[in-house]
Short mmCIF file of C-alpha atoms in Angstrom, two decimals:
data_model
loop_
_atom_site.label_atom_id
_atom_site.label_comp_id
_atom_site.label_asym_id
_atom_site.label_seq_id
_atom_site.Cartn_x
_atom_site.Cartn_y
_atom_site.Cartn_z
CA UNK X 1 228.48 82.49 -81.04
CA UNK X 2 229.17 79.45 -78.79
CA UNK X 3 230.11 76.07 -80.27
CA UNK X 4 227.13 73.80 -80.69
CA UNK X 5 229.10 70.54 -80.93
CA UNK X 6 230.78 68.86 -77.98
CA UNK X 7 234.48 69.26 -77.39
CA UNK X 8 236.80 66.30 -77.90
CA UNK X 9 240.44 65.38 -77.37
CA UNK X 10 240.89 65.12 -81.15
CA UNK X 11 239.40 68.58 -81.68
CA UNK X 12 241.88 69.90 -79.10
CA UNK X 13 244.70 68.52 -81.24
CA UNK X 14 245.53 65.16 -79.65
CA UNK X 15 245.28 62.11 -81.93
CA UNK X 16 245.12 58.94 -79.81
CA UNK X 17 244.89 56.70 -82.87
CA UNK X 18 248.10 58.18 -84.30
CA UNK X 19 249.81 57.49 -80.99
CA UNK X 20 248.69 53.88 -81.06
CA UNK X 21 249.99 53.55 -84.62
CA UNK X 22 253.37 54.94 -83.53
CA UNK X 23 253.59 52.33 -80.76
CA UNK X 24 252.92 49.53 -83.22
CA UNK X 25 255.61 50.82 -85.59
CA UNK X 26 258.27 51.09 -82.88
CA UNK X 27 257.74 47.64 -81.33
CA UNK X 28 260.08 45.82 -83.72
CA UNK X 29 262.94 48.19 -82.88
CA UNK X 30 262.43 48.05 -79.13
CA UNK X 31 262.45 44.24 -79.33
CA UNK X 32 266.01 44.35 -80.70
CA UNK X 33 267.25 45.84 -77.42
CA UNK X 34 265.83 43.15 -75.14
CA UNK X 35 268.15 41.65 -72.54
CA UNK X 36 267.43 38.36 -70.71
CA UNK X 37 266.52 40.29 -67.56
CA UNK X 38 263.70 42.23 -69.24
CA UNK X 39 260.18 40.95 -68.57
CA UNK X 40 257.11 41.74 -70.64
CA UNK X 41 256.96 43.86 -73.76
CA UNK X 42 256.16 47.35 -74.93
CA UNK X 43 252.78 48.74 -73.94
CA UNK X 44 252.70 48.17 -70.20
CA UNK X 45 252.52 50.95 -67.65
CA UNK X 46 256.05 50.22 -66.46
CA UNK X 47 259.10 48.43 -67.80
CA UNK X 48 260.20 45.43 -65.79
CA UNK X 49 263.78 44.33 -65.16
CA UNK X 50 264.57 41.18 -63.17
CA UNK X 51 266.73 42.44 -60.31
CA UNK X 52 267.65 38.89 -59.29
CA UNK X 53 270.35 39.24 -61.96
CA UNK X 54 272.16 41.45 -59.46
CA UNK X 55 272.65 38.54 -57.04
CA UNK X 56 275.98 37.80 -58.70
CA UNK X 57 277.25 41.08 -57.24
CA UNK X 58 278.62 41.21 -53.72
CA UNK X 59 277.50 44.78 -53.17
CA UNK X 60 275.76 46.16 -56.29
CA UNK X 61 275.48 49.91 -56.64
CA UNK X 62 272.79 51.25 -58.96
CA UNK X 63 273.77 54.28 -61.01
CA UNK X 64 271.27 56.54 -62.75
CA UNK X 65 271.56 59.34 -65.30
CA UNK X 66 269.21 61.45 -67.40
CA UNK X 67 269.78 63.79 -70.32
CA UNK X 68 268.47 65.13 -73.58
CA UNK X 69 269.86 66.07 -76.98
CA UNK X 70 269.51 69.83 -76.83
CA UNK X 71 269.05 72.05 -79.87
CA UNK X 72 270.50 69.42 -82.18
CA UNK X 73 266.90 68.20 -82.53
CA UNK X 74 266.15 71.36 -84.53
CA UNK X 75 268.63 70.28 -87.20
CA UNK X 76 267.03 66.84 -87.38
CA UNK X 77 263.65 68.49 -87.85
CA UNK X 78 264.89 70.82 -90.57
CA UNK X 79 266.60 67.99 -92.44
CA UNK X 80 263.74 65.56 -91.99
CA UNK X 81 266.15 62.97 -90.58
CA UNK X 82 264.81 61.38 -87.40
CA UNK X 83 266.58 58.03 -87.03
CA UNK X 84 269.96 59.26 -85.80
CA UNK X 85 269.04 61.63 -82.97
CA UNK X 86 268.36 58.63 -80.72
CA UNK X 87 272.05 57.66 -80.88
CA UNK X 88 272.81 61.07 -79.37
CA UNK X 89 270.30 60.56 -76.59
CA UNK X 90 271.66 57.15 -75.63
CA UNK X 91 275.26 58.34 -75.78
CA UNK X 92 274.56 61.28 -73.49
CA UNK X 93 273.00 58.98 -70.88
CA UNK X 94 274.96 55.72 -70.91
CA UNK X 95 278.37 57.35 -71.16
CA UNK X 96 277.63 59.31 -68.02
CA UNK X 97 276.82 56.00 -66.32
CA UNK X 98 280.03 54.29 -67.41
CA UNK X 99 282.20 57.08 -65.93
CA UNK X 100 281.80 55.41 -62.51
CA UNK X 101 282.36 51.98 -64.05
CA UNK X 102 278.67 51.09 -64.25
CA UNK X 103 277.32 48.73 -66.88
CA UNK X 104 274.20 50.30 -68.46
CA UNK X 105 271.24 47.98 -67.87
CA UNK X 106 268.19 49.74 -69.27
CA UNK X 107 266.81 53.04 -70.49
CA UNK X 108 263.45 54.75 -70.82
CA UNK X 109 262.71 57.63 -73.19
CA UNK X 110 260.35 60.59 -73.38
CA UNK X 111 259.39 62.05 -76.75
CA UNK X 112 257.37 65.26 -76.80
CA UNK X 113 255.81 66.36 -80.10
CA UNK X 114 253.47 69.05 -81.34
CA UNK X 115 251.64 66.50 -83.47
CA UNK X 116 252.11 62.73 -83.61
CA UNK X 117 253.40 61.62 -86.98
CA UNK X 118 253.60 57.85 -86.37
CA UNK X 119 256.41 57.14 -88.84
CA UNK X 120 258.43 60.04 -87.48
CA UNK X 121 258.06 58.94 -83.86
CA UNK X 122 258.93 55.37 -84.84
CA UNK X 123 262.07 56.62 -86.61
CA UNK X 124 263.16 58.45 -83.45
CA UNK X 125 262.62 55.31 -81.37
CA UNK X 126 264.48 53.27 -83.99
CA UNK X 127 267.53 55.47 -83.40
CA UNK X 128 267.19 55.15 -79.63
CA UNK X 129 266.91 51.37 -79.94
CA UNK X 130 269.97 51.17 -82.20
CA UNK X 131 271.88 53.26 -79.68
CA UNK X 132 270.82 50.93 -76.87
CA UNK X 133 272.13 47.96 -78.86
CA UNK X 134 275.47 49.75 -79.26
CA UNK X 135 275.50 50.41 -75.50
CA UNK X 136 274.44 46.89 -74.52
CA UNK X 137 271.37 48.08 -72.62
CA UNK X 138 267.65 47.46 -72.98
CA UNK X 139 264.98 50.00 -73.90
CA UNK X 140 262.26 48.97 -71.45
CA UNK X 141 259.70 51.69 -72.03
CA UNK X 142 258.95 55.29 -72.76
CA UNK X 143 256.33 57.93 -73.34
CA UNK X 144 255.21 59.89 -76.38
CA UNK X 145 253.38 63.07 -75.44
CA UNK X 146 251.46 65.27 -77.86
CA UNK X 147 251.42 68.97 -76.92
CA UNK X 148 249.34 70.90 -79.46
CA UNK X 149 249.39 74.63 -78.88
CA UNK X 150 252.69 74.46 -77.01
CA UNK X 151 254.76 72.98 -79.84
CA UNK X 152 254.35 73.43 -83.59
CA UNK X 153 253.11 70.44 -85.62
CA UNK X 154 256.66 69.51 -86.64
CA UNK X 155 258.42 70.39 -83.38
CA UNK X 156 259.70 67.73 -81.00
CA UNK X 157 262.12 67.08 -78.18
CA UNK X 158 263.58 63.93 -76.67
CA UNK X 159 264.92 62.99 -73.25
CA UNK X 160 265.88 59.75 -71.57
CA UNK X 161 266.94 58.15 -68.32
CA UNK X 162 269.18 55.16 -67.75
CA UNK X 163 270.11 52.81 -64.94
CA UNK X 164 273.36 50.89 -64.55
CA UNK X 165 275.12 48.76 -61.99
CA UNK X 166 278.66 48.57 -60.66
CA UNK X 167 280.26 46.45 -57.95
CA UNK X 168 281.08 48.58 -54.91
CA UNK X 169 284.76 47.66 -54.86
CA UNK X 170 285.06 48.40 -58.58
CA UNK X 171 283.55 51.87 -58.37
CA UNK X 172 285.68 54.37 -60.27
CA UNK X 173 286.23 57.90 -59.07
CA UNK X 174 288.57 60.59 -57.80
CA UNK X 175 289.78 58.52 -54.85
CA UNK X 176 291.50 56.06 -57.23
CA UNK X 177 293.44 58.62 -59.25
CA UNK X 178 297.14 58.98 -58.48
CA UNK X 179 300.00 61.26 -59.39
CA UNK X 180 301.74 59.91 -62.49
CA UNK X 181 298.59 58.42 -64.03
CA UNK X 182 298.24 58.84 -67.78
CA UNK X 183 295.26 60.51 -69.44
CA UNK X 184 294.11 58.64 -72.54
CA UNK X 185 291.90 60.50 -75.01
CA UNK X 186 289.31 58.76 -77.19
CA UNK X 187 288.33 60.51 -80.40
CA UNK X 188 284.84 61.91 -80.81
CA UNK X 189 282.78 61.41 -83.94
CA UNK X 190 282.30 65.15 -84.23
CA UNK X 191 280.36 67.69 -82.21
CA UNK X 192 278.34 64.97 -80.44
CA UNK X 193 275.36 66.68 -78.80
CA UNK X 194 276.67 69.76 -77.06
CA UNK X 195 277.22 73.37 -77.99
CA UNK X 196 274.67 73.44 -80.79
CA UNK X 197 273.24 76.79 -79.72
CA UNK X 198 276.66 78.30 -80.44
CA UNK X 199 277.15 76.21 -83.59
CA UNK X 200 273.74 77.14 -85.03
CA UNK X 201 274.32 80.81 -84.29
CA UNK X 202 277.69 80.73 -86.06
CA UNK X 203 276.80 78.75 -89.20
CA UNK X 204 273.32 80.16 -89.79
CA UNK X 205 273.28 83.68 -88.33
CA UNK X 206 276.89 84.69 -88.93
CA UNK X 207 278.15 82.59 -91.83
CA UNK X 208 274.74 82.38 -93.56
CA UNK X 209 275.38 78.77 -94.50
CA UNK X 210 272.65 76.28 -95.45
CA UNK X 211 272.22 72.69 -94.38
CA UNK X 212 272.42 71.40 -97.95
CA UNK X 213 275.64 73.32 -98.65
CA UNK X 214 278.53 71.02 -99.59
CA UNK X 215 281.64 71.67 -97.49
CA UNK X 216 284.84 70.40 -99.08
CA UNK X 217 286.63 69.92 -95.75
CA UNK X 218 283.82 67.61 -94.61
CA UNK X 219 283.41 65.74 -97.88
CA UNK X 220 279.66 66.07 -97.40
CA UNK X 221 277.01 68.68 -96.68
CA UNK X 222 276.95 70.91 -93.63
CA UNK X 223 273.77 69.23 -92.44
CA UNK X 224 275.24 65.74 -92.69
CA UNK X 225 278.25 66.82 -90.66
CA UNK X 226 276.21 68.55 -87.98
CA UNK X 227 273.86 65.58 -87.65
CA UNK X 228 276.68 63.03 -87.24
CA UNK X 229 275.59 60.86 -84.28
CA UNK X 230 277.34 60.89 -80.93
CA UNK X 231 279.84 58.07 -80.49
CA UNK X 232 278.78 55.65 -77.75
CA UNK X 233 281.74 54.48 -75.63
CA UNK X 234 280.12 52.41 -72.87
CA UNK X 235 281.07 48.93 -74.12
CA UNK X 236 284.57 50.14 -75.03
CA UNK X 237 285.06 51.56 -71.55
CA UNK X 238 283.75 48.40 -69.89
CA UNK X 239 286.10 46.31 -72.04
CA UNK X 240 288.94 48.54 -70.90
CA UNK X 241 288.14 47.87 -67.24
CA UNK X 242 288.41 44.13 -67.91
CA UNK X 243 291.83 44.25 -69.60
CA UNK X 244 293.61 47.11 -67.85
CA UNK X 245 293.68 48.86 -64.51
CA UNK X 246 291.50 51.94 -64.86
CA UNK X 247 291.29 54.66 -62.24
CA UNK X 248 288.65 56.86 -63.86
CA UNK X 249 286.79 58.07 -66.91
CA UNK X 250 285.56 61.49 -67.97
CA UNK X 251 282.73 61.97 -70.46
CA UNK X 252 283.44 65.13 -72.45
CA UNK X 253 280.12 66.91 -72.87
CA UNK X 254 278.84 70.42 -72.12
CA UNK X 255 281.54 72.50 -70.49
CA UNK X 256 284.35 71.14 -72.63
CA UNK X 257 287.35 68.97 -72.03
CA UNK X 258 289.11 70.70 -69.14
CA UNK X 259 285.96 71.28 -67.07
CA UNK X 260 284.70 67.72 -67.44
CA UNK X 261 288.09 66.21 -66.70
CA UNK X 262 288.39 68.37 -63.58
CA UNK X 263 285.17 66.83 -62.25
CA UNK X 264 286.92 63.49 -61.65
CA UNK X 265 290.27 64.81 -60.35
CA UNK X 266 290.82 64.92 -56.55
CA UNK X 267 291.54 68.28 -54.99
CA UNK X 268 295.24 67.63 -54.38
CA UNK X 269 295.96 66.66 -58.01
CA UNK X 270 295.93 68.40 -61.38
CA UNK X 271 295.51 67.08 -64.92
CA UNK X 272 297.36 68.50 -67.90
CA UNK X 273 296.33 67.70 -71.46
CA UNK X 274 298.64 68.51 -74.37
CA UNK X 275 296.78 69.95 -77.36
CA UNK X 276 299.64 68.99 -79.69
CA UNK X 277 298.78 65.29 -79.35
CA UNK X 278 295.80 65.54 -81.71
CA UNK X 279 294.15 67.54 -84.48
CA UNK X 280 290.51 68.58 -83.91
CA UNK X 281 288.20 67.78 -86.82
CA UNK X 282 287.39 70.32 -89.51
CA UNK X 283 284.01 71.15 -88.00
CA UNK X 284 285.67 72.70 -84.95
CA UNK X 285 287.87 74.87 -87.15
CA UNK X 286 284.82 75.95 -89.15
CA UNK X 287 282.92 77.05 -86.05
CA UNK X 288 285.95 78.89 -84.70
CA UNK X 289 286.79 80.64 -87.95
CA UNK X 290 283.28 81.44 -89.20
CA UNK X 291 282.22 82.79 -85.84
CA UNK X 292 285.53 84.40 -84.88
CA UNK X 293 285.18 82.39 -81.67
CA UNK X 294 288.11 82.60 -79.29
CA UNK X 295 289.90 79.32 -78.58
CA UNK X 296 289.02 79.30 -74.89
CA UNK X 297 285.35 79.86 -75.74
CA UNK X 298 285.45 76.92 -78.17
CA UNK X 299 287.16 74.71 -75.61
CA UNK X 300 284.66 75.38 -72.86
CA UNK X 301 281.73 74.75 -75.22
CA UNK X 302 282.76 71.92 -77.58
CA UNK X 303 284.59 68.62 -77.14
CA UNK X 304 287.30 69.62 -79.67
CA UNK X 305 287.61 66.07 -80.97
CA UNK X 306 287.72 64.14 -77.68
CA UNK X 307 284.55 62.43 -76.48
CA UNK X 308 285.83 60.32 -73.57
CA UNK X 309 288.98 60.17 -71.48
CA UNK X 310 290.38 57.31 -69.41
CA UNK X 311 292.80 57.76 -66.53
CA UNK X 312 295.09 54.78 -66.06
CA UNK X 313 298.39 54.05 -64.28
CA UNK X 314 301.46 54.29 -66.50
CA UNK X 315 301.94 50.50 -66.46
CA UNK X 316 298.50 50.02 -68.04
CA UNK X 317 298.93 52.43 -70.93
CA UNK X 318 300.07 49.94 -73.57
CA UNK X 319 297.38 47.36 -72.88
CA UNK X 320 294.74 50.09 -72.67
CA UNK X 321 295.69 51.53 -76.04
CA UNK X 322 295.78 48.04 -77.57
CA UNK X 323 292.35 47.19 -76.17
CA UNK X 324 290.85 50.34 -77.63
CA UNK X 325 292.62 49.84 -80.96
CA UNK X 326 291.28 46.28 -81.16
CA UNK X 327 287.79 47.72 -80.72
CA UNK X 328 288.29 50.31 -83.44
CA UNK X 329 288.57 53.27 -81.07
CA UNK X 330 291.05 55.97 -82.03
CA UNK X 331 292.89 56.70 -78.77
CA UNK X 332 296.17 58.22 -77.63
CA UNK X 333 298.00 59.43 -74.52
CA UNK X 334 297.06 63.08 -74.23
CA UNK X 335 298.21 64.07 -70.76
CA UNK X 336 299.13 63.17 -67.20
CA UNK X 337 298.15 63.63 -63.58
CA UNK X 338 300.41 65.85 -61.46
CA UNK X 339 300.49 67.23 -57.95
CA UNK X 340 298.34 70.36 -57.70
CA UNK X 341 301.25 72.61 -56.70
CA UNK X 342 300.61 76.14 -57.94
CA UNK X 343 297.83 75.04 -60.29
CA UNK X 344 294.49 76.53 -59.31
CA UNK X 345 292.40 74.42 -61.65
CA UNK X 346 291.74 70.70 -61.59
CA UNK X 347 292.62 70.36 -65.28
CA UNK X 348 294.19 72.50 -67.99
CA UNK X 349 295.13 72.31 -71.66
CA UNK X 350 298.67 73.10 -72.77
CA UNK X 351 300.44 73.53 -76.10
CA UNK X 352 298.97 74.14 -79.55
CA UNK X 353 296.76 71.82 -81.58
CA UNK X 354 298.51 69.68 -84.17
CA UNK X 355 297.77 70.43 -87.84
#
């Protein structure tokens, strides 16, 4: 029998009032990210950034990047913790920008949900805003989309895009890197936001672990370890460019350390990284052991304890390490740049991890 009442957006599963409530709740957090160049407030159709601020550059280059958080969002959903996943989103975007030496200026976000829970959406935005503060960039706008029928009521995903600027003659890249340069590793805070499809398969399907299970090696529960936010390096990297000569950076994300480092190495050079210079955190050992995952498979999937790498001339090593230490970043010389010679790959790991 056909419906006798008229159809409505609400009956189809979209709650406009809940969306408006979410916007009101997130405004205070977005306000904390405001830079002097940002015009207007939340709620407009577009975020505005005063480009006249770029007049101080001789030849400004705009850099852009976009990313998401991947299947780590499923852990946030299961744990009911929504205010940290935004750190991961910001880290994935702004630390791609800073690889070329760009200062992150602003970000926008996109949050897709099965059903708008205003407090939940506001908590996600709170995390994004806190990440933007750590990165020194503004959150100028975003979109919350409700997709009933495509996503379950508690399902969600997040994505974001960022824009940065770098002076043309300060652009970092492969053309600056020289034989004899040192490779400085910066410690990650954990898994960051890559490889979670493998991690979830290992800990849940193979090891039959639970998120509330206490793990002695972590000193906390499995869920707390897996949800540890991505470390954001952008301001640390920019500080490094002001105190030391830097030839390049590499953001260690999906694909692992060697593959990401190879992306910034010129064809005629080769990077070697010595595993014995650091000890990966316990979470990497757990994934490897519980899943019987081969070392090479781990290394091409996870960051293995290194979230960012800087490539600097030998004469800049001491000041670079001091700068990072002063900023509370655990960093060390992990490798060097050599002539390609017989090496077929742009970067490779050598030695055995320290224990």
